[in-house]
mmCIF file of C-alpha atoms and ligand atoms in Angstrom:
data_model
loop_
_atom_site.group_PDB
_atom_site.id
_atom_site.type_symbol
_atom_site.label_atom_id
_atom_site.label_comp_id
_atom_site.label_asym_id
_atom_site.label_seq_id
_atom_site.Cartn_x
_atom_site.Cartn_y
_atom_site.Cartn_z
ATOM 1 C CA MET A 72 0.787 8.249 -13.857
ATOM 2 C CA HIS A 73 -2.707 7.065 -13.046
ATOM 3 C CA PHE A 74 -4.317 7.900 -9.719
ATOM 4 C CA VAL A 75 -6.752 6.134 -7.438
ATOM 5 C CA LYS A 76 -9.060 8.665 -5.826
ATOM 6 C CA ALA A 77 -10.855 8.789 -2.501
ATOM 7 C CA ASN A 78 -13.778 10.956 -1.414
ATOM 8 C CA ASP A 79 -11.570 12.928 0.979
ATOM 9 C CA GLY A 80 -9.698 14.314 -2.034
ATOM 10 C CA ALA A 81 -6.711 11.935 -1.888
ATOM 11 C CA ARG A 82 -5.151 11.122 -5.265
ATOM 12 C CA ILE A 83 -2.965 8.078 -4.754
ATOM 13 C CA PRO A 84 -0.595 7.151 -7.595
ATOM 14 C CA ALA A 85 -1.716 3.742 -8.873
ATOM 15 C CA ILE A 86 1.758 2.220 -8.550
ATOM 16 C CA GLY A 87 4.000 2.770 -5.551
ATOM 17 C CA LEU A 88 7.186 1.224 -4.218
ATOM 18 C CA GLY A 89 6.787 -1.072 -1.205
ATOM 19 C CA THR A 90 9.796 -0.902 1.116
ATOM 20 C CA TRP A 91 9.274 -3.638 3.708
ATOM 21 C CA GLU A 92 12.624 -5.395 4.345
ATOM 22 C CA LEU A 93 14.570 -2.784 2.363
ATOM 23 C CA ARG A 94 17.189 -1.385 4.686
ATOM 24 C CA GLY A 95 20.164 0.945 4.819
ATOM 25 C CA ARG A 96 21.900 2.231 1.710
ATOM 26 C CA ALA A 97 20.162 -0.312 -0.535
ATOM 27 C CA CYS A 98 16.810 1.123 0.536
ATOM 28 C CA ALA A 99 17.850 4.733 -0.080
ATOM 29 C CA ARG A 100 19.244 3.785 -3.498
ATOM 30 C CA LEU A 101 16.106 1.909 -4.558
ATOM 31 C CA VAL A 102 13.861 4.775 -3.497
ATOM 32 C CA GLU A 103 16.054 7.240 -5.400
ATOM 33 C CA GLN A 104 16.096 5.034 -8.521
ATOM 34 C CA ALA A 105 12.364 4.373 -8.365
ATOM 35 C CA LEU A 106 11.632 8.101 -8.277
ATOM 36 C CA LYS A 107 14.037 8.732 -11.151
ATOM 37 C CA LEU A 108 12.189 6.046 -13.152
ATOM 38 C CA GLY A 109 8.826 7.723 -12.628
ATOM 39 C CA TYR A 110 7.474 6.299 -9.357
ATOM 40 C CA ARG A 111 5.606 8.961 -7.388
ATOM 41 C CA HIS A 112 4.415 6.895 -4.437
ATOM 42 C CA ILE A 113 6.530 5.331 -1.665
ATOM 43 C CA ASP A 114 5.177 3.107 1.100
ATOM 44 C CA THR A 115 7.011 2.812 4.408
ATOM 45 C CA ALA A 116 6.088 2.183 8.063
ATOM 46 C CA GLN A 117 7.512 2.775 11.517
ATOM 47 C CA VAL A 118 8.042 -0.940 11.959
ATOM 48 C CA TYR A 119 10.090 -1.274 8.726
ATOM 49 C CA GLU A 120 12.882 0.744 10.391
ATOM 50 C CA ASN A 121 13.758 2.477 7.130
ATOM 51 C CA GLU A 122 11.964 5.829 7.295
ATOM 52 C CA ARG A 123 15.331 7.604 7.525
ATOM 53 C CA GLU A 124 16.593 5.887 4.344
ATOM 54 C CA VAL A 125 13.308 6.485 2.522
ATOM 55 C CA GLY A 126 13.758 10.198 3.273
ATOM 56 C CA GLU A 127 17.349 10.058 2.037
ATOM 57 C CA GLY A 128 16.283 8.432 -1.243
ATOM 58 C CA LEU A 129 13.570 11.035 -1.674
ATOM 59 C CA ARG A 130 16.038 13.911 -1.306
ATOM 60 C CA ALA A 131 18.705 12.229 -3.473
ATOM 61 C CA SER A 132 16.203 11.801 -6.326
ATOM 62 C CA GLY A 133 15.858 15.549 -6.789
ATOM 63 C CA ILE A 134 12.105 15.113 -7.361
ATOM 64 C CA LYS A 135 10.108 17.899 -5.753
ATOM 65 C CA ARG A 136 8.489 16.941 -2.479
ATOM 66 C CA HIS A 137 4.954 17.837 -3.545
ATOM 67 C CA GLU A 138 5.195 15.478 -6.544
ATOM 68 C CA VAL A 139 5.662 12.385 -4.371
ATOM 69 C CA PHE A 140 2.999 10.619 -2.331
ATOM 70 C CA VAL A 141 4.595 9.312 0.873
ATOM 71 C CA THR A 142 2.776 6.883 3.153
ATOM 72 C CA THR A 143 3.878 5.748 6.578
ATOM 73 C CA LYS A 144 2.095 3.621 9.172
ATOM 74 C CA VAL A 145 1.806 3.874 12.926
ATOM 75 C CA TRP A 146 2.709 0.626 14.676
ATOM 76 C CA THR A 147 0.121 -0.939 17.013
ATOM 77 C CA THR A 148 2.116 -0.286 20.189
ATOM 78 C CA HIS A 149 1.729 3.473 19.532
ATOM 79 C CA PHE A 150 -2.067 3.566 19.384
ATOM 80 C CA ALA A 151 -2.657 5.307 22.707
ATOM 81 C CA PRO A 152 -3.379 8.953 21.760
ATOM 82 C CA ASN A 153 -0.183 10.546 23.124
ATOM 83 C CA ASP A 154 1.965 7.774 21.683
ATOM 84 C CA LEU A 155 0.350 8.141 18.272
ATOM 85 C CA GLU A 156 1.135 11.841 18.056
ATOM 86 C CA ARG A 157 4.642 11.443 19.474
ATOM 87 C CA SER A 158 5.516 8.528 17.166
ATOM 88 C CA THR A 159 4.147 10.370 14.124
ATOM 89 C CA LYS A 160 6.435 13.296 14.928
ATOM 90 C CA GLU A 161 9.327 10.812 15.244
ATOM 91 C CA SER A 162 8.477 9.361 11.829
ATOM 92 C CA LEU A 163 8.483 12.840 10.295
ATOM 93 C CA ALA A 164 11.828 13.629 11.948
ATOM 94 C CA LYS A 165 13.328 10.432 10.483
ATOM 95 C CA LEU A 166 11.876 11.120 7.044
ATOM 96 C CA ARG A 167 12.894 14.790 7.426
ATOM 97 C CA LEU A 168 9.470 15.848 6.193
ATOM 98 C CA SER A 169 7.021 18.329 7.663
ATOM 99 C CA GLU A 170 4.083 16.088 6.703
ATOM 100 C CA VAL A 171 3.360 12.765 5.040
ATOM 101 C CA ASP A 172 0.650 12.328 2.416
ATOM 102 C CA LEU A 173 -0.972 9.369 4.114
ATOM 103 C CA LEU A 174 -0.743 8.082 7.674
ATOM 104 C CA LEU A 175 -2.214 4.639 8.363
ATOM 105 C CA LEU A 176 -3.020 2.567 11.425
ATOM 106 C CA HIS A 177 -0.872 -0.452 10.507
ATOM 107 C CA TRP A 178 -3.064 -3.207 12.012
ATOM 108 C CA PRO A 179 -6.160 -3.200 14.189
ATOM 109 C CA ASN A 180 -5.270 -3.328 17.887
ATOM 110 C CA PRO A 181 -8.150 -4.446 20.111
ATOM 111 C CA GLN A 182 -6.093 -3.533 23.223
ATOM 112 C CA VAL A 183 -6.738 0.189 22.643
ATOM 113 C CA PRO A 184 -10.282 1.513 22.055
ATOM 114 C CA LEU A 185 -10.586 2.317 18.341
ATOM 115 C CA ALA A 186 -12.391 5.608 19.098
ATOM 116 C CA GLU A 187 -9.353 6.876 21.033
ATOM 117 C CA THR A 188 -6.878 5.906 18.341
ATOM 118 C CA LEU A 189 -9.012 7.427 15.594
ATOM 119 C CA GLY A 190 -9.403 10.584 17.678
ATOM 120 C CA ALA A 191 -5.612 10.868 17.837
ATOM 121 C CA LEU A 192 -5.268 10.092 14.133
ATOM 122 C CA SER A 193 -7.787 12.842 13.308
ATOM 123 C CA HIS A 194 -5.938 15.251 15.590
ATOM 124 C CA VAL A 195 -2.648 14.528 13.850
ATOM 125 C CA ARG A 196 -4.316 15.331 10.533
ATOM 126 C CA GLN A 197 -5.746 18.555 11.958
ATOM 127 C CA LEU A 198 -2.218 19.495 13.086
ATOM 128 C CA GLY A 199 -1.130 19.161 9.450
ATOM 129 C CA LEU A 200 1.228 16.239 10.095
ATOM 130 C CA SER A 201 -0.510 14.136 7.429
ATOM 131 C CA ARG A 202 -2.587 15.276 4.473
ATOM 132 C CA HIS A 203 -4.723 12.120 4.574
ATOM 133 C CA ILE A 204 -5.364 9.376 7.097
ATOM 134 C CA GLY A 205 -6.465 5.773 6.760
ATOM 135 C CA VAL A 206 -6.275 2.218 8.008
ATOM 136 C CA SER A 207 -4.606 -1.035 7.058
ATOM 137 C CA ASN A 208 -5.690 -4.646 7.497
ATOM 138 C CA PHE A 209 -9.192 -3.571 8.469
ATOM 139 C CA THR A 210 -12.014 -6.049 7.776
ATOM 140 C CA VAL A 211 -15.433 -4.957 6.478
ATOM 141 C CA ALA A 212 -16.790 -4.831 10.037
ATOM 142 C CA LEU A 213 -13.824 -2.752 11.222
ATOM 143 C CA ILE A 214 -14.078 -0.363 8.262
ATOM 144 C CA LYS A 215 -17.725 0.295 9.151
ATOM 145 C CA GLU A 216 -16.825 0.854 12.807
ATOM 146 C CA ALA A 217 -13.917 3.141 11.938
ATOM 147 C CA VAL A 218 -15.942 5.283 9.534
ATOM 148 C CA ALA A 219 -18.674 5.691 12.155
ATOM 149 C CA LEU A 220 -16.157 6.694 14.851
ATOM 150 C CA CYS A 221 -13.758 8.910 12.932
ATOM 151 C CA LYS A 222 -14.273 12.687 12.794
ATOM 152 C CA GLU A 223 -12.065 13.061 9.738
ATOM 153 C CA PRO A 224 -12.663 11.134 6.493
ATOM 154 C CA LEU A 225 -10.620 7.973 5.963
ATOM 155 C CA ALA A 226 -8.826 7.870 2.625
ATOM 156 C CA CYS A 227 -8.013 4.192 2.346
ATOM 157 C CA ASP A 228 -7.684 0.650 3.607
ATOM 158 C CA GLN A 229 -4.366 -0.972 2.710
ATOM 159 C CA VAL A 230 -4.872 -4.741 2.520
ATOM 160 C CA GLU A 231 -3.257 -7.863 1.108
ATOM 161 C CA TYR A 232 -4.555 -8.237 -2.423
ATOM 162 C CA HIS A 233 -3.328 -10.274 -5.388
ATOM 163 C CA PRO A 234 -4.867 -12.799 -7.795
ATOM 164 C CA TYR A 235 -4.842 -15.640 -5.215
ATOM 165 C CA LEU A 236 -6.919 -13.734 -2.662
ATOM 166 C CA ASP A 237 -10.546 -12.743 -3.178
ATOM 167 C CA GLN A 238 -10.975 -9.298 -1.602
ATOM 168 C CA GLY A 239 -14.370 -8.573 -3.181
ATOM 169 C CA LYS A 240 -16.059 -7.697 0.135
ATOM 170 C CA VAL A 241 -13.399 -5.204 1.227
ATOM 171 C CA LEU A 242 -13.388 -3.594 -2.218
ATOM 172 C CA GLU A 243 -17.176 -3.225 -2.137
ATOM 173 C CA GLU A 244 -17.174 -1.703 1.343
ATOM 174 C CA CYS A 245 -14.388 0.736 0.497
ATOM 175 C CA ALA A 246 -16.254 1.813 -2.641
ATOM 176 C CA ARG A 247 -19.409 2.319 -0.563
ATOM 177 C CA GLN A 248 -17.455 4.480 1.922
ATOM 178 C CA GLY A 249 -15.600 6.446 -0.753
ATOM 179 C CA MET A 250 -12.279 4.969 0.376
ATOM 180 C CA ALA A 251 -9.442 3.861 -1.884
ATOM 181 C CA VAL A 252 -7.934 0.368 -1.691
ATOM 182 C CA VAL A 253 -4.144 -0.022 -1.686
ATOM 183 C CA ALA A 254 -2.963 -3.571 -2.406
ATOM 184 C CA TYR A 255 -0.001 -4.916 -0.450
ATOM 185 C CA SER A 256 1.861 -8.076 -1.474
ATOM 186 C CA PRO A 257 0.411 -7.287 -4.934
ATOM 187 C CA VAL A 258 2.651 -9.762 -6.786
ATOM 188 C CA ALA A 259 1.960 -12.390 -4.099
ATOM 189 C CA LYS A 260 5.533 -12.025 -2.799
ATOM 190 C CA GLY A 261 6.885 -13.051 -6.191
ATOM 191 C CA ARG A 262 4.750 -16.198 -6.570
ATOM 192 C CA ILE A 263 2.832 -14.883 -9.569
ATOM 193 C CA LYS A 264 6.048 -15.092 -11.596
ATOM 194 C CA ASN A 265 5.284 -18.773 -12.255
ATOM 195 C CA GLU A 266 1.551 -18.418 -12.774
ATOM 196 C CA GLN A 267 0.600 -19.945 -16.122
ATOM 197 C CA THR A 268 -2.608 -17.945 -16.636
ATOM 198 C CA LEU A 269 -0.805 -14.633 -16.120
ATOM 199 C CA ALA A 270 2.152 -15.661 -18.281
ATOM 200 C CA ARG A 271 -0.148 -16.755 -21.121
ATOM 201 C CA ILE A 272 -2.153 -13.522 -20.999
ATOM 202 C CA GLY A 273 1.132 -11.610 -20.844
ATOM 203 C CA GLN A 274 2.403 -13.258 -24.026
ATOM 204 C CA ALA A 275 -0.499 -11.799 -25.973
ATOM 205 C CA HIS A 276 0.463 -8.288 -24.791
ATOM 206 C CA GLY A 277 4.254 -8.628 -24.749
ATOM 207 C CA LYS A 278 4.213 -8.331 -20.937
ATOM 208 C CA THR A 279 5.440 -10.431 -17.995
ATOM 209 C CA ALA A 280 3.194 -12.272 -15.533
ATOM 210 C CA ALA A 281 4.007 -9.618 -12.889
ATOM 211 C CA GLN A 282 2.966 -6.802 -15.230
ATOM 212 C CA VAL A 283 -0.328 -8.554 -16.006
ATOM 213 C CA CYS A 284 -0.923 -9.032 -12.279
ATOM 214 C CA LEU A 285 -0.300 -5.348 -11.489
ATOM 215 C CA ARG A 286 -2.406 -4.246 -14.460
ATOM 216 C CA TRP A 287 -5.261 -6.428 -13.200
ATOM 217 C CA LEU A 288 -5.141 -4.579 -9.858
ATOM 218 C CA VAL A 289 -4.914 -1.116 -11.385
ATOM 219 C CA GLN A 290 -7.810 -1.860 -13.756
ATOM 220 C CA GLN A 291 -9.937 -2.430 -10.655
ATOM 221 C CA ASN A 292 -9.090 1.087 -9.509
ATOM 222 C CA VAL A 293 -6.768 -0.294 -6.846
ATOM 223 C CA SER A 294 -3.320 1.170 -6.095
ATOM 224 C CA ALA A 295 -0.520 -1.442 -5.872
ATOM 225 C CA ILE A 296 2.790 -1.155 -4.001
ATOM 226 C CA PRO A 297 5.097 -3.942 -5.258
ATOM 227 C CA ARG A 298 8.454 -4.255 -3.526
ATOM 228 C CA THR A 299 11.630 -5.227 -5.267
ATOM 229 C CA SER A 300 15.270 -5.180 -4.242
ATOM 230 C CA LYS A 301 16.313 -5.249 -7.912
ATOM 231 C CA ILE A 302 16.742 -2.050 -9.911
ATOM 232 C CA GLU A 303 15.745 -3.784 -13.187
ATOM 233 C CA ARG A 304 12.421 -4.872 -11.741
ATOM 234 C CA LEU A 305 11.550 -1.304 -10.766
ATOM 235 C CA SER A 306 10.904 -0.508 -14.442
ATOM 236 C CA GLU A 307 9.096 -3.788 -15.063
ATOM 237 C CA ASN A 308 6.663 -3.089 -12.234
ATOM 238 C CA ILE A 309 5.710 0.382 -13.414
ATOM 239 C CA GLU A 310 5.495 -0.255 -17.156
ATOM 240 C CA ILE A 311 1.874 -1.307 -17.032
ATOM 241 C CA PHE A 312 0.107 1.748 -18.403
ATOM 242 C CA ASP A 313 0.527 1.002 -22.115
ATOM 243 C CA PHE A 314 -1.767 -2.000 -22.420
ATOM 244 C CA GLU A 315 -5.228 -3.055 -21.318
ATOM 245 C CA LEU A 316 -6.699 -6.376 -20.212
ATOM 246 C CA SER A 317 -9.979 -7.389 -21.810
ATOM 247 C CA ASP A 318 -13.022 -8.258 -19.677
ATOM 248 C CA ASP A 319 -12.409 -11.909 -20.463
ATOM 249 C CA GLU A 320 -8.741 -11.699 -19.366
ATOM 250 C CA MET A 321 -9.783 -9.943 -16.146
ATOM 251 C CA LYS A 322 -12.276 -12.771 -15.464
ATOM 252 C CA GLN A 323 -9.668 -15.470 -16.058
ATOM 253 C CA ILE A 324 -7.463 -13.852 -13.395
ATOM 254 C CA PHE A 325 -10.368 -13.472 -10.957
ATOM 255 C CA ARG A 326 -10.831 -17.260 -11.205
ATOM 256 C CA LEU A 327 -7.424 -17.789 -9.506
ATOM 257 C CA GLY A 328 -8.664 -16.175 -6.291
ATOM 258 C CA SER A 329 -10.207 -17.650 -3.161
ATOM 259 C CA ALA A 330 -11.189 -16.340 0.262
ATOM 260 C CA ARG A 331 -8.468 -18.527 1.779
ATOM 261 C CA GLY A 332 -5.680 -17.215 -0.437
ATOM 262 C CA ARG A 333 -3.814 -15.212 2.229
ATOM 263 C CA LEU A 334 -0.055 -15.744 1.999
ATOM 264 C CA THR A 335 1.070 -14.944 5.495
ATOM 265 C CA ASP A 336 -0.415 -15.551 8.889
ATOM 266 C CA TYR A 337 0.792 -12.469 10.717
ATOM 267 C CA GLY A 338 -0.357 -13.921 14.032
ATOM 268 C CA PHE A 339 -2.028 -10.735 15.227
ATOM 269 C CA ALA A 340 -4.524 -10.529 12.351
ATOM 270 C CA PRO A 341 -8.184 -9.789 13.065
ATOM 271 C CA LYS A 342 -10.881 -12.342 12.266
ATOM 272 C CA TRP A 343 -11.312 -11.784 8.539
ATOM 273 C CA ASP A 344 -14.887 -11.711 7.213
HETATM 274 N N1 NAP B 114 0.063 -2.947 5.585
HETATM 275 C C1 NAP B 114 0.642 -4.104 5.825
HETATM 276 O O1 NAP B 114 0.364 -4.783 6.840
HETATM 277 C C2 NAP B 114 1.637 -4.637 4.846
HETATM 278 C C3 NAP B 114 2.006 -6.012 4.887
HETATM 279 C C4 NAP B 114 2.920 -6.470 3.938
HETATM 280 C C5 NAP B 114 3.434 -5.591 3.004
HETATM 281 N N2 NAP B 114 3.081 -4.254 2.999
HETATM 282 C C6 NAP B 114 3.650 -3.280 2.014
HETATM 283 O O2 NAP B 114 3.439 -3.778 0.707
HETATM 284 C C7 NAP B 114 4.677 -3.906 0.037
HETATM 285 C C8 NAP B 114 4.653 -5.065 -0.935
HETATM 286 O O3 NAP B 114 4.304 -6.272 -0.302
HETATM 287 P P1 NAP B 114 5.371 -7.458 -0.064
HETATM 288 O O4 NAP B 114 6.690 -6.870 0.084
HETATM 289 O O5 NAP B 114 4.815 -8.299 1.037
HETATM 290 O O6 NAP B 114 5.215 -8.371 -1.361
HETATM 291 P P2 NAP B 114 5.256 -8.183 -2.969
HETATM 292 O O7 NAP B 114 5.528 -6.800 -3.357
HETATM 293 O O8 NAP B 114 4.040 -8.864 -3.485
HETATM 294 O O9 NAP B 114 6.453 -9.133 -3.357
HETATM 295 C C9 NAP B 114 7.794 -8.818 -3.144
HETATM 296 C C10 NAP B 114 8.608 -9.996 -3.642
HETATM 297 O O10 NAP B 114 8.305 -10.212 -5.024
HETATM 298 C C11 NAP B 114 9.474 -10.153 -5.796
HETATM 299 N N3 NAP B 114 9.149 -9.379 -7.013
HETATM 300 C C12 NAP B 114 8.881 -8.052 -7.109
HETATM 301 N N4 NAP B 114 8.638 -7.702 -8.384
HETATM 302 C C13 NAP B 114 8.749 -8.828 -9.113
HETATM 303 C C14 NAP B 114 8.615 -9.104 -10.480
HETATM 304 N N5 NAP B 114 8.332 -8.156 -11.364
HETATM 305 N N6 NAP B 114 8.809 -10.385 -10.905
HETATM 306 C C15 NAP B 114 9.113 -11.359 -10.021
HETATM 307 N N7 NAP B 114 9.255 -11.164 -8.700
HETATM 308 C C16 NAP B 114 9.074 -9.898 -8.247
HETATM 309 C C17 NAP B 114 10.526 -9.482 -4.955
HETATM 310 O O11 NAP B 114 11.787 -10.087 -5.180
HETATM 311 P P3 NAP B 114 13.090 -9.226 -5.620
HETATM 312 O O12 NAP B 114 13.412 -8.323 -4.476
HETATM 313 O O13 NAP B 114 14.090 -10.312 -5.851
HETATM 314 O O14 NAP B 114 12.696 -8.482 -6.865
HETATM 315 C C18 NAP B 114 10.084 -9.781 -3.527
HETATM 316 O O15 NAP B 114 10.647 -11.003 -3.067
HETATM 317 C C19 NAP B 114 5.679 -4.070 1.197
HETATM 318 O O16 NAP B 114 7.006 -3.855 0.796
HETATM 319 C C20 NAP B 114 5.154 -3.061 2.167
HETATM 320 O O17 NAP B 114 5.526 -1.728 1.770
HETATM 321 C C21 NAP B 114 2.170 -3.790 3.907
#
């Protein structure tokens, strides 16, 4: 497994399993299977309502706890300091873990002063409830603000990133701050399956369009967390470490991107740079 590193010492496995919309037994089974197939990074969140099942899958896999990188995210309604600590403890109780590897603020929430939320996030880290802390959906301006306000180092910004979306500015800022980037919706919610450029490049390597897409992310030192509900795709999405894209192939994929390539308007998004 390859790792994406951050200045705070975090080593984030370059491929993880996204679990949004995976629920119940199916979720537990996918997590278990993913770990048995070599995944060492699982991404969940309070709002996905599957932390319990993620924990079940983790235990069923038989993989040792310290070998797996588990991320969860605090929902925006729990950003007041007491709520953040209480809800983190609830997440750990559901996961049946004493700590997670990474705890993220899921989205910016202008209703609660960022300094207070980051103070609580730092405190939770100091209590040992999470080995690393970070943010998600933070713009360049918000990353700068967060780094200036936070007592503890921030390990990452988890953002939407795939070939249709140019995230150059966020990547640059994270590199400047020593933070890792974790790409969500990394296969553009399945849309890349029909992308001609990726399929053509894939043919030359004996790989699928999705594998080329994930390889393109990992070659930028970005960690990607594709979600699938299909056991057979679990292997497809992690078998990307036995080939390399040339500079020219990387450039061809970069040409698919634009600043307006976001897939979903989540309604509560910040003003992107
Ligand atoms: N921080 C945030 O605000 C945030 C927001 C969104 C997502 N996330 C995280 O990021 C994870 C991934 O993002 P996402 O779920 O939005 O999108 P995604 O992983 O880009 O796409 C998932 C979709 O792509 C399909 N797919 C997966 N692998 C494929 C492959 N090899 N070939 C063809 N289709 C494939 C899946 O269908 P099948 O199930 O049929 O395989 C599913 O419909 C989430 O699960 C969640 O953990 C975080």
